[in-house]
Short mmCIF file of C-alpha atoms in Angstrom, two decimals:
data_model
loop_
_atom_site.label_atom_id
_atom_site.label_comp_id
_atom_site.label_asym_id
_atom_site.label_seq_id
_atom_site.Cartn_x
_atom_site.Cartn_y
_atom_site.Cartn_z
CA UNK A 174 118.36 111.18 93.07
CA UNK A 175 115.75 111.70 89.90
CA UNK A 176 112.27 111.84 91.43
CA UNK A 177 111.20 108.76 89.05
CA UNK A 178 113.96 106.52 90.84
CA UNK A 179 112.93 104.50 93.97
CA UNK A 180 115.45 103.49 96.59
CA UNK A 181 114.75 100.46 99.43
CA UNK A 182 116.49 100.69 102.46
CA UNK A 183 117.04 97.43 104.28
CA UNK A 184 117.68 96.33 108.32
CA UNK A 185 118.25 93.16 107.23
CA UNK A 186 121.32 92.22 105.39
CA UNK A 187 119.86 91.09 101.91
CA UNK A 188 122.00 88.65 100.83
CA UNK A 189 123.00 87.60 97.06
CA UNK A 190 120.87 84.54 97.29
CA UNK A 191 117.98 85.94 98.24
CA UNK A 192 117.93 88.84 95.99
CA UNK A 193 119.00 86.37 93.00
CA UNK A 194 115.69 84.62 93.85
CA UNK A 195 113.65 87.52 93.09
CA UNK A 196 115.46 88.91 90.10
CA UNK A 197 115.28 85.25 88.29
CA UNK A 198 111.49 85.17 89.06
CA UNK A 199 111.47 89.15 87.43
CA UNK A 200 113.66 87.30 84.49
CA UNK A 201 116.68 90.14 84.96
CA UNK A 202 119.11 89.83 82.59
CA UNK A 203 123.66 91.12 84.59
CA UNK A 204 124.19 93.67 82.97
CA UNK A 205 127.68 93.99 84.97
CA UNK A 206 127.29 97.16 86.56
CA UNK A 207 123.36 96.67 87.94
CA UNK A 208 120.20 94.09 86.54
CA UNK A 209 118.42 94.99 83.94
CA UNK A 210 114.29 93.96 84.06
CA UNK A 211 111.59 94.62 81.06
CA UNK A 212 108.17 93.92 80.61
CA UNK A 213 106.30 94.77 77.71
CA UNK A 214 108.78 97.07 76.77
CA UNK A 215 108.90 99.09 79.82
CA UNK A 216 112.64 99.00 82.24
CA UNK A 217 113.56 99.11 85.24
CA UNK A 218 117.49 98.76 86.54
CA UNK A 219 118.50 97.47 90.08
CA UNK A 220 121.85 98.48 91.63
CA UNK A 221 122.43 96.63 95.65
CA UNK A 222 124.33 98.25 97.67
CA UNK A 223 126.07 96.63 101.36
CA UNK A 224 125.91 100.52 102.84
CA UNK A 225 128.69 100.07 105.15
CA UNK A 226 131.14 99.98 101.54
CA UNK A 227 128.77 102.99 100.12
CA UNK A 228 129.13 106.07 101.38
CA UNK A 229 127.29 107.93 98.82
CA UNK A 230 124.41 105.76 99.32
CA UNK A 231 124.17 105.85 103.45
CA UNK A 232 124.35 109.45 103.33
CA UNK A 233 121.20 109.77 101.03
CA UNK A 234 119.31 108.25 103.59
CA UNK A 235 120.41 110.57 105.95
CA UNK A 236 119.20 112.95 103.54
CA UNK A 237 115.80 111.39 102.90
CA UNK A 238 115.18 110.53 106.41
CA UNK A 239 115.89 113.53 108.19
CA UNK A 240 114.19 114.16 111.54
CA UNK A 241 111.17 111.17 110.81
CA UNK A 242 113.63 108.17 111.20
CA UNK A 243 115.97 107.52 114.10
CA UNK A 244 117.00 103.75 112.39
CA UNK A 245 121.09 104.33 111.58
CA UNK A 246 121.16 100.07 111.54
CA UNK A 247 120.62 99.85 107.51
CA UNK A 248 122.48 96.94 105.91
CA UNK A 249 121.35 97.01 102.51
CA UNK A 250 120.33 99.07 100.12
CA UNK A 251 118.45 98.78 96.45
CA UNK A 252 118.62 101.88 94.16
CA UNK A 253 115.61 100.76 91.16
CA UNK A 254 115.77 103.10 88.51
CA UNK A 255 112.33 103.03 85.78
CA UNK A 256 112.81 103.84 82.50
CA UNK A 257 110.44 106.94 81.38
CA UNK A 258 107.45 105.52 79.66
CA UNK A 259 104.68 105.21 82.03
CA UNK A 260 104.38 101.64 82.95
CA UNK A 261 107.79 101.47 84.20
CA UNK A 262 106.75 102.43 88.40
CA UNK A 263 104.26 99.99 87.89
CA UNK A 264 106.74 97.57 87.45
CA UNK A 265 109.28 98.97 89.34
CA UNK A 266 106.89 98.61 92.65
CA UNK A 267 105.92 95.47 91.59
CA UNK A 268 109.28 94.46 92.43
CA UNK A 269 109.93 95.95 95.04
CA UNK A 270 106.99 94.32 96.93
CA UNK A 271 108.30 91.17 95.45
CA UNK A 272 111.70 91.84 97.48
CA UNK A 273 109.86 93.29 100.89
CA UNK A 274 107.94 89.77 100.94
CA UNK A 275 110.75 87.46 101.24
CA UNK A 276 112.69 89.88 104.02
CA UNK A 277 112.68 89.13 108.00
CA UNK A 278 109.64 91.28 109.36
CA UNK A 279 111.06 91.55 112.11
CA UNK A 280 113.61 94.03 110.74
CA UNK A 281 112.99 97.66 109.43
CA UNK A 282 112.56 98.00 105.63
CA UNK A 283 112.14 102.08 104.02
CA UNK A 284 111.19 102.77 100.34
CA UNK A 285 111.52 106.39 99.11
CA UNK A 286 110.05 107.73 95.62
CA UNK A 287 110.95 111.01 95.30
CA UNK A 288 107.22 111.68 93.39
CA UNK A 289 105.56 109.55 96.52
CA UNK A 290 107.01 110.02 99.82
CA UNK A 291 108.78 107.68 102.52
CA UNK A 292 107.12 104.55 103.59
CA UNK A 293 107.82 102.17 106.12
CA UNK A 294 107.54 98.33 107.01
CA UNK A 295 103.93 96.77 106.26
CA UNK A 296 103.16 100.27 104.13
CA UNK A 297 104.33 99.34 101.39
CA UNK A 298 102.13 96.08 101.01
CA UNK A 299 99.75 97.81 101.15
CA UNK A 300 100.67 100.61 98.74
CA UNK A 301 98.82 101.79 95.76
CA UNK A 302 98.72 103.77 92.33
CA UNK A 303 96.64 107.09 92.44
CA UNK A 304 98.60 107.89 88.72
CA UNK A 305 101.12 106.10 86.52
CA UNK A 306 103.48 107.91 88.58
CA UNK A 307 102.50 108.10 92.28
CA UNK A 308 101.66 105.78 95.20
CA UNK A 309 100.73 105.70 98.17
CA UNK A 310 98.77 103.51 101.92
CA UNK A 311 95.78 102.93 100.28
CA UNK A 312 94.11 102.41 103.87
CA UNK A 313 94.86 105.78 103.92
CA UNK A 314 92.33 106.38 100.84
CA UNK A 315 90.16 109.64 100.56
CA UNK A 316 88.56 111.88 98.40
CA UNK A 317 91.19 113.93 97.59
CA UNK A 318 93.43 110.21 96.07
CA UNK A 319 90.08 109.37 94.88
CA UNK A 320 90.01 112.69 92.55
CA UNK A 321 93.79 111.53 91.37
CA UNK A 322 92.58 108.01 90.59
CA UNK A 323 89.97 109.55 88.74
CA UNK A 324 91.89 112.00 86.81
CA UNK A 325 94.51 109.69 85.75
CA UNK A 326 92.37 107.19 84.87
CA UNK A 327 90.42 109.49 82.26
CA UNK A 328 93.57 111.26 80.83
CA UNK A 329 94.60 107.46 79.77
CA UNK A 330 91.40 106.90 78.84
CA UNK A 331 90.74 109.61 76.21
CA UNK A 332 94.94 109.15 75.80
CA UNK A 333 93.50 105.82 74.19
CA UNK A 334 90.44 107.09 72.72
CA UNK A 335 92.44 109.95 70.61
CA UNK A 336 95.55 107.03 69.65
CA UNK A 337 92.64 105.49 67.60
CA UNK A 338 90.99 108.03 65.78
CA UNK A 339 93.89 110.64 65.16
CA UNK A 340 96.23 107.18 64.36
CA UNK A 341 94.47 104.99 63.61
CA UNK A 342 95.42 102.04 66.15
CA UNK A 343 97.49 101.69 68.61
CA UNK A 344 100.85 103.03 66.40
CA UNK A 345 102.90 99.67 67.05
CA UNK A 346 102.79 99.65 70.57
CA UNK A 347 100.31 97.18 72.09
CA UNK A 348 102.15 95.76 74.51
CA UNK A 349 102.50 98.75 76.38
CA UNK A 350 98.89 99.57 76.06
CA UNK A 351 97.87 96.55 76.80
CA UNK A 352 99.89 96.28 80.16
CA UNK A 353 98.64 99.98 80.55
CA UNK A 354 94.65 98.96 80.78
CA UNK A 355 95.63 96.22 83.11
CA UNK A 356 96.88 98.62 85.67
CA UNK A 357 94.56 101.01 84.83
CA UNK A 358 91.54 98.65 85.76
CA UNK A 359 93.29 97.74 88.58
CA UNK A 360 93.51 101.14 89.65
CA UNK A 361 89.37 101.07 88.78
CA UNK A 362 89.10 98.17 91.23
CA UNK A 363 90.10 100.30 93.69
CA UNK A 364 87.42 102.44 93.57
CA UNK A 365 85.23 99.96 93.88
CA UNK A 366 85.16 99.42 97.64
CA UNK A 367 84.69 102.80 98.44
CA UNK A 368 82.13 104.73 100.14
CA UNK A 369 81.81 107.91 97.66
CA UNK A 370 80.01 111.02 97.19
CA UNK A 371 77.17 112.26 94.58
CA UNK A 372 80.01 114.13 92.42
CA UNK A 373 82.94 111.67 93.00
CA UNK A 374 80.27 108.82 91.63
CA UNK A 375 79.14 110.93 88.42
CA UNK A 376 82.99 111.59 87.77
CA UNK A 377 83.33 107.60 88.24
CA UNK A 378 80.45 107.56 85.81
CA UNK A 379 82.34 109.32 83.34
CA UNK A 380 85.28 107.33 83.34
CA UNK A 381 83.06 103.81 82.65
CA UNK A 382 81.58 105.49 79.82
CA UNK A 383 85.18 105.98 78.50
CA UNK A 384 85.89 102.33 79.03
CA UNK A 385 82.65 101.38 76.66
CA UNK A 386 83.57 104.11 74.31
CA UNK A 387 87.17 103.11 73.82
CA UNK A 388 86.56 98.62 74.12
CA UNK A 389 83.61 99.92 71.11
CA UNK A 390 86.45 101.48 68.31
CA UNK A 391 89.57 99.10 70.01
CA UNK A 392 89.65 96.54 66.71
CA UNK A 393 92.51 95.04 68.73
CA UNK A 394 91.19 94.22 71.59
CA UNK A 395 93.41 94.60 74.19
CA UNK A 396 91.28 96.26 76.57
CA UNK A 397 89.39 92.43 76.25
CA UNK A 398 92.80 91.10 76.36
CA UNK A 399 93.86 92.71 79.66
CA UNK A 400 91.09 91.49 81.72
CA UNK A 401 92.23 87.51 80.62
CA UNK A 402 93.68 87.29 84.37
CA UNK A 403 90.42 88.06 86.21
CA UNK A 404 88.14 86.52 84.95
CA UNK A 405 87.21 84.92 87.88
CA UNK A 406 85.86 88.61 89.72
CA UNK A 407 82.26 89.04 90.41
CA UNK A 408 80.55 90.45 86.94
CA UNK A 409 79.80 93.67 88.69
CA UNK A 410 83.63 94.63 88.41
CA UNK A 411 82.46 94.45 84.72
CA UNK A 412 86.05 96.26 83.46
CA UNK A 413 87.18 92.66 83.46
CA UNK A 414 84.71 90.85 81.35
CA UNK A 415 84.67 93.45 78.64
CA UNK A 416 84.93 89.75 76.58
CA UNK A 417 81.21 89.56 77.58
CA UNK A 418 80.56 92.82 77.45
CA UNK A 419 81.12 93.05 73.91
CA UNK A 420 79.64 90.12 72.80
CA UNK A 421 76.59 91.19 74.09
CA UNK A 422 75.83 88.95 77.06
CA UNK A 423 76.96 91.29 79.79
CA UNK A 424 75.28 94.51 79.87
CA UNK A 425 76.76 97.51 81.89
CA UNK A 426 74.31 99.76 84.23
CA UNK A 427 77.03 102.85 84.44
CA UNK A 428 74.39 104.82 86.91
CA UNK A 429 73.54 101.96 89.39
CA UNK A 430 77.45 101.18 89.09
CA UNK A 431 76.70 97.20 88.45
CA UNK A 432 76.48 94.45 85.30
CA UNK A 433 74.03 92.13 84.43
CA UNK A 434 73.38 89.64 82.15
CA UNK A 435 71.23 89.57 78.98
CA UNK A 436 69.55 86.03 79.68
CA UNK A 437 68.57 86.49 83.74
CA UNK A 438 68.11 82.34 83.36
CA UNK A 439 72.79 82.16 82.97
CA UNK A 440 73.87 82.08 86.41
CA UNK A 441 77.32 82.22 85.55
#
């Protein structure tokens, strides 16, 4: 099993009808042996298994769980294979979370991802990303995870800056970059609520400087569009309000970790 694939094991005997309700929501295409789901040129492929009929998938569970989990009453499994681009794992996890939301919570549910580990039940709904390929239980965030998030944000934002400065634009990958920036801003959001030390605070400040630098050279305004669905969040979460930053209405105070309107009489 590839480290990038996700397998979801359920004690519930997930019906095709329930599965189809989520597949339909994601616009899945029936490809005979699997379902394909596409978003912004990223793909995942989903396979459904009844475990009593598929020894290989059932035995995979025993290899994954080993001595960690004793549950042998699992009945169904979903195998999710992401494409190899940077956004596909985000799509795969969002699909898994939607599946989890429709399941009977009195029965065990497990997610295994080779790059991230094994998660069970309510851990699943608390999964967030620490880079584009790995997720974690957000209730267990610590300095090491924060460092990982910062490193990812740095690398991806620098990559975006280099793409514009060296290639002259987004090289025809606007949809993928737009989706990426939405996901990166979610990761930046996770850092907002954390109590952090001065060293990490300085590193986050550098991330914010990169966001503003990229905004300044992004003629396509992808970063602005990435915030369209979150304009209702507070202005101190200014990365969602780059339309106002770009127009000069909103001023970002990086060291203070805040933002304010240029016209203080504007209470919106």
